[in-house]
CSV table of N, CA and C in Angstrom, one decimal:
chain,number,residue,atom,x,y,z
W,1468,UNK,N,0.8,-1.2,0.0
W,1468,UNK,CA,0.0,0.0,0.0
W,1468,UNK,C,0.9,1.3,0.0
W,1469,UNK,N,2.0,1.1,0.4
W,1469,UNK,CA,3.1,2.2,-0.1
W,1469,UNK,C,3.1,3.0,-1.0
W,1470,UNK,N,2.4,2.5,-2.7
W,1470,UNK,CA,3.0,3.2,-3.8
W,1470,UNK,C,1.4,3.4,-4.0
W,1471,UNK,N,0.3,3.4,-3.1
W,1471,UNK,CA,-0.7,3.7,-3.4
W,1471,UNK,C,-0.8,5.6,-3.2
W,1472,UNK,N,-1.8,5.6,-4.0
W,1472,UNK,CA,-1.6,7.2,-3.8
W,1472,UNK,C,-3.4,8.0,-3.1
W,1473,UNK,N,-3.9,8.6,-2.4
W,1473,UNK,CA,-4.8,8.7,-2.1
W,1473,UNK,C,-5.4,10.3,-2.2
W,1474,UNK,N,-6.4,10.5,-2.0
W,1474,UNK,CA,-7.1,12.0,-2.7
W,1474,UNK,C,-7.6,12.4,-1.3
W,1475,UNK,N,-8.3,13.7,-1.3
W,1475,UNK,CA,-9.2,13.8,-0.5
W,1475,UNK,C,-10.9,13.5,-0.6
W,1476,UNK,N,-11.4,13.4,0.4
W,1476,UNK,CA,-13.3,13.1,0.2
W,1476,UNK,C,-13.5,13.9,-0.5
W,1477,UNK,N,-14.3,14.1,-1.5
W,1477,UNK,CA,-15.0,15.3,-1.8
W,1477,UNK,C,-16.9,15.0,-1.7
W,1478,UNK,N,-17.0,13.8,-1.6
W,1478,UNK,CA,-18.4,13.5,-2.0
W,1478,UNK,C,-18.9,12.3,-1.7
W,1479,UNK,N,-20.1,11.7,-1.0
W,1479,UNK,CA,-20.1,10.7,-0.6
W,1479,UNK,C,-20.2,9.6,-1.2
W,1480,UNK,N,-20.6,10.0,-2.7
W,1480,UNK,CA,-20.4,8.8,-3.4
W,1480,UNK,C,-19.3,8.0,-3.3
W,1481,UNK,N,-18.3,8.7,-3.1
W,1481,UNK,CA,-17.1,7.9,-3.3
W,1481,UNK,C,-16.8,7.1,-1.9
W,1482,UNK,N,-17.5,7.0,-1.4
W,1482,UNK,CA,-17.6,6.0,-0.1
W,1482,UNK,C,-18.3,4.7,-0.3
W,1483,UNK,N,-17.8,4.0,-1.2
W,1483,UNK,CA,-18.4,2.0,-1.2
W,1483,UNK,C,-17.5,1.9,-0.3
W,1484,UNK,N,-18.3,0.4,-0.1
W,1484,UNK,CA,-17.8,-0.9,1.1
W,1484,UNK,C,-16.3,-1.3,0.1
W,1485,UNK,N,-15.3,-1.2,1.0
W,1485,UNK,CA,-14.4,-2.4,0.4
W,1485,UNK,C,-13.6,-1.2,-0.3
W,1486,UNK,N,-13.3,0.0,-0.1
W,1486,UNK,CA,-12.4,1.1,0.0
W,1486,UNK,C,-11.2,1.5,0.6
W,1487,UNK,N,-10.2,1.8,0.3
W,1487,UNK,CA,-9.1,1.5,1.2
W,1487,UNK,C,-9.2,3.3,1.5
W,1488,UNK,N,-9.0,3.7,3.0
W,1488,UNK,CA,-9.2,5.0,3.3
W,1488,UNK,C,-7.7,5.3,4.4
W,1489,UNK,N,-7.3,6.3,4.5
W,1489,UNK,CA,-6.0,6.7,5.2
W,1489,UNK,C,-6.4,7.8,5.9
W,1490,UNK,N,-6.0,8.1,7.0
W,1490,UNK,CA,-6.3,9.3,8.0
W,1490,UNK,C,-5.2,10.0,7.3
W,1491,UNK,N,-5.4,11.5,7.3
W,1491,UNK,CA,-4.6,12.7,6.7
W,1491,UNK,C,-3.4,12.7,7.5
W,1492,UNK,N,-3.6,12.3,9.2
W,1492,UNK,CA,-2.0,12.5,9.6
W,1492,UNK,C,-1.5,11.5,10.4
W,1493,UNK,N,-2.4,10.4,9.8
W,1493,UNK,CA,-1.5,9.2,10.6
W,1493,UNK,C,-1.2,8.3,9.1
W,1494,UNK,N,-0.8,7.1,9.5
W,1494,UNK,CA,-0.4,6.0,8.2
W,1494,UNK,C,-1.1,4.7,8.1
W,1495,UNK,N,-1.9,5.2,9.3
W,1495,UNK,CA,-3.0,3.9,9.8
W,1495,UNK,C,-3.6,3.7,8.0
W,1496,UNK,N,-4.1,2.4,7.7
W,1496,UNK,CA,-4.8,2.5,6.2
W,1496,UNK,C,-6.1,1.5,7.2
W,1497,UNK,N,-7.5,2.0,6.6
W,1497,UNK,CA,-8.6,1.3,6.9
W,1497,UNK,C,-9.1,0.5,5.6
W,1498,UNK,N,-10.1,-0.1,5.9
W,1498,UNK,CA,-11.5,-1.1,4.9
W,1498,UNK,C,-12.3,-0.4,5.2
W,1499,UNK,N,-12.8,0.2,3.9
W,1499,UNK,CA,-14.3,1.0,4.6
W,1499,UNK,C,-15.4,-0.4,4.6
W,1500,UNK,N,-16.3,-0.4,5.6
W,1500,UNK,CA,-17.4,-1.3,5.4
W,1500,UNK,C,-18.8,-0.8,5.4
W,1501,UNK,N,-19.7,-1.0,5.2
W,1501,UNK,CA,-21.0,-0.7,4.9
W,1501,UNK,C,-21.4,0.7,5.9
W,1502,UNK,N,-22.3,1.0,5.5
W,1502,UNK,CA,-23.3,2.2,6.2
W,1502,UNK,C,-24.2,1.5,7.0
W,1503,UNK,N,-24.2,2.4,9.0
W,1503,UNK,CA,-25.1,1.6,9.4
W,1503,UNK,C,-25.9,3.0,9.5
W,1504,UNK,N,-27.3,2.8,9.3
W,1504,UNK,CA,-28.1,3.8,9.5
W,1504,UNK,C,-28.5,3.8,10.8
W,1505,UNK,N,-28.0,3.0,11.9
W,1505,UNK,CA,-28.9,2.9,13.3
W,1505,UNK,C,-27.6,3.9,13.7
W,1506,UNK,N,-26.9,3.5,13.8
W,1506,UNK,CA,-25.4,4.3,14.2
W,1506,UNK,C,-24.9,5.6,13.7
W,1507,UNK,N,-25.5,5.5,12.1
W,1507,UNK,CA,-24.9,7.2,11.6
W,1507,UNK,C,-23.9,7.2,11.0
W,1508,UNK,N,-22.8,5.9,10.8
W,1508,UNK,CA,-21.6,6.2,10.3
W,1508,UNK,C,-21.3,4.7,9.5
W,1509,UNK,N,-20.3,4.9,8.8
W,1509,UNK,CA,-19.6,4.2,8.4
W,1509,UNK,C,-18.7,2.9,9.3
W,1510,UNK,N,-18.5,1.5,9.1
W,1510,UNK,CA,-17.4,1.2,10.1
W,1510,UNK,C,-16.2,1.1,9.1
W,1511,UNK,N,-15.3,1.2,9.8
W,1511,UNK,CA,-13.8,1.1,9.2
W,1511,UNK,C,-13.3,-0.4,10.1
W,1512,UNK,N,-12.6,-0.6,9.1
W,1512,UNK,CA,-11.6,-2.1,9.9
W,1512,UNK,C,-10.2,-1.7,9.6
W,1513,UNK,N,-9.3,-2.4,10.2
W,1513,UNK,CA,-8.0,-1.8,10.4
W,1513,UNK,C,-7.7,-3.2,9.0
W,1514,UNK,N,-6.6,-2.5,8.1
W,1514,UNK,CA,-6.4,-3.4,7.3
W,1514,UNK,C,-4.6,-3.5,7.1
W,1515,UNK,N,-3.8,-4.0,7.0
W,1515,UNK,CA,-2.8,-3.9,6.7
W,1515,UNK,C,-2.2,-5.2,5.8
W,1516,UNK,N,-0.9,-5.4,5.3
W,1516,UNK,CA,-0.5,-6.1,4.1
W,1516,UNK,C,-1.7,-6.9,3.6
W,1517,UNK,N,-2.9,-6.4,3.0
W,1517,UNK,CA,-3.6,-7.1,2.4
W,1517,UNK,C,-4.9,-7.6,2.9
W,1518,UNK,N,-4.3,-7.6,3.9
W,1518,UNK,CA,-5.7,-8.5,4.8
W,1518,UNK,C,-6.4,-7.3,5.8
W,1519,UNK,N,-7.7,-7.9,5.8
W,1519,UNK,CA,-8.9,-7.0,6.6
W,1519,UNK,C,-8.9,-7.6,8.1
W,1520,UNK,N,-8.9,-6.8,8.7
W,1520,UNK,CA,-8.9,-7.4,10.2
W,1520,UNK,C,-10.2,-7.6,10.9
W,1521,UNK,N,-11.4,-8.0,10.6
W,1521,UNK,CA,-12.6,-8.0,11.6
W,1521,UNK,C,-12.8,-7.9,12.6
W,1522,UNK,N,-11.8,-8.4,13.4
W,1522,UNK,CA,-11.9,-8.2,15.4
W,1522,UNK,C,-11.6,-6.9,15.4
W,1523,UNK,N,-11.6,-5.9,14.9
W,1523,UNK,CA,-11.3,-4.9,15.6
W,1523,UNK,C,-11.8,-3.7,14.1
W,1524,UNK,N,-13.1,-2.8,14.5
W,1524,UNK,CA,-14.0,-2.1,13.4
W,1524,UNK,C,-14.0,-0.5,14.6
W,1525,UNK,N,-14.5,0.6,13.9
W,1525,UNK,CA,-14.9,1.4,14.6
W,1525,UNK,C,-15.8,2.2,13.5
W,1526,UNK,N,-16.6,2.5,14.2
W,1526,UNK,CA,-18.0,3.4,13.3
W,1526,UNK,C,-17.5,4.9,13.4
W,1527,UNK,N,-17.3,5.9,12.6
W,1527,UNK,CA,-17.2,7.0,11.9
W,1527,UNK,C,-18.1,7.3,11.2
W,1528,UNK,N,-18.2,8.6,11.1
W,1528,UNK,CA,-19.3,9.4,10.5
W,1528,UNK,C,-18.6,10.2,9.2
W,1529,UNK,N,-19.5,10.0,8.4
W,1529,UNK,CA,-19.3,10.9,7.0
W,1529,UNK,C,-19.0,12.4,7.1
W,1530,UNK,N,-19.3,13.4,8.2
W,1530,UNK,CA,-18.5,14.0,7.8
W,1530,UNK,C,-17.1,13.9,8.6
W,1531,UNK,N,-17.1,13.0,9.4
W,1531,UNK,CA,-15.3,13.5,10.2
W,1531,UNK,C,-14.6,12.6,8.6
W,1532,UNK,N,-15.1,11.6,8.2
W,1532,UNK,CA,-14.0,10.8,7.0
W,1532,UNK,C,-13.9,12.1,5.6
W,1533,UNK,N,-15.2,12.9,5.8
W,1533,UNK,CA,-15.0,13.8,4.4
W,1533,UNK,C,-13.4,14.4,5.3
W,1534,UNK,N,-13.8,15.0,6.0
W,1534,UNK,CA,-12.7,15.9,6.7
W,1534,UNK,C,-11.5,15.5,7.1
W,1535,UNK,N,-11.2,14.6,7.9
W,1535,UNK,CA,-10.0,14.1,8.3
W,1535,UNK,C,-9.4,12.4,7.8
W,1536,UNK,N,-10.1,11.9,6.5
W,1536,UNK,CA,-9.6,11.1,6.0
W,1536,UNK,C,-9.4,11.7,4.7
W,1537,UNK,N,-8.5,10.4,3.7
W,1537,UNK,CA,-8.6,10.4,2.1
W,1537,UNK,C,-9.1,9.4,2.0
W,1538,UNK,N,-9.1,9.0,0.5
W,1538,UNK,CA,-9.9,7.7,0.0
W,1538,UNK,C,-8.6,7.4,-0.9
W,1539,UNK,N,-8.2,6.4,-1.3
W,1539,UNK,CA,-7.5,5.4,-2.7
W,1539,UNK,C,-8.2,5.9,-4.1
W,1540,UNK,N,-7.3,6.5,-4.7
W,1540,UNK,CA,-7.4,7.1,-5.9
W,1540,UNK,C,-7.7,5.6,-7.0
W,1541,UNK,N,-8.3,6.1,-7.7
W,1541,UNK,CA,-9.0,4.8,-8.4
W,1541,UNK,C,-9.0,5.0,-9.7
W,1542,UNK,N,-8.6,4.3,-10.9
W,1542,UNK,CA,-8.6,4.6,-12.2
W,1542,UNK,C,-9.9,4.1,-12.3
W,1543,UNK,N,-11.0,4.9,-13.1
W,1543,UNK,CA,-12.4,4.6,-13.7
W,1543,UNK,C,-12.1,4.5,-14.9
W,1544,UNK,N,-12.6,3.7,-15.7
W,1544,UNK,CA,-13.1,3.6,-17.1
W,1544,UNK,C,-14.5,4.5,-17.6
W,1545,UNK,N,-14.6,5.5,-18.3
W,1545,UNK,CA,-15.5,5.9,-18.4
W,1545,UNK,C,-16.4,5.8,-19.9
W,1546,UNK,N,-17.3,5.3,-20.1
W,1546,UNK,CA,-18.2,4.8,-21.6
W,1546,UNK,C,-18.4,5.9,-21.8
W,1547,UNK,N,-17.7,5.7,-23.2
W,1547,UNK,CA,-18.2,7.3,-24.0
W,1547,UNK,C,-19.4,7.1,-24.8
């Protein structure tokens, strides 16, 4: 995940499940996982060389991730 390069949030579309997300001033890398609507937020799982960690999740809210995370810059193909 080294040579990965990451953006900032701009919009919440860009928040799917199965996103690789980075806090702006740590090196921690998360899994975004689903939206819970009873809770308000997103959970993150701590992910590192490759693997997703499930014993250990924490629920965040869309705007602290717009604000104090990035997201994994993604090549789209776009249909012309």
């Amino acid at each position: 995940m080294k040579n990965t390069t990451f953006e900032n949030i701009f919009d919440a579309y860009q928040l799917v499940s199965g996103a690789k997300i980075k806090a702006k001033n740590y090196d921690e890398i998360f899994e975004l996982g689903a939206y819970d609507g009873n809770k308000r937020g997103y959970t993150l799982y701590a992910f590192e060389n490759g693997v997703r960690f499930d014993d250990f999740s924490v629920i965040i809210s869309e705007k602290e991730l717009m604000n104090n995370y990035q997201i994994e810059k993604i090549k789209v193909n776009q249909a012309a």
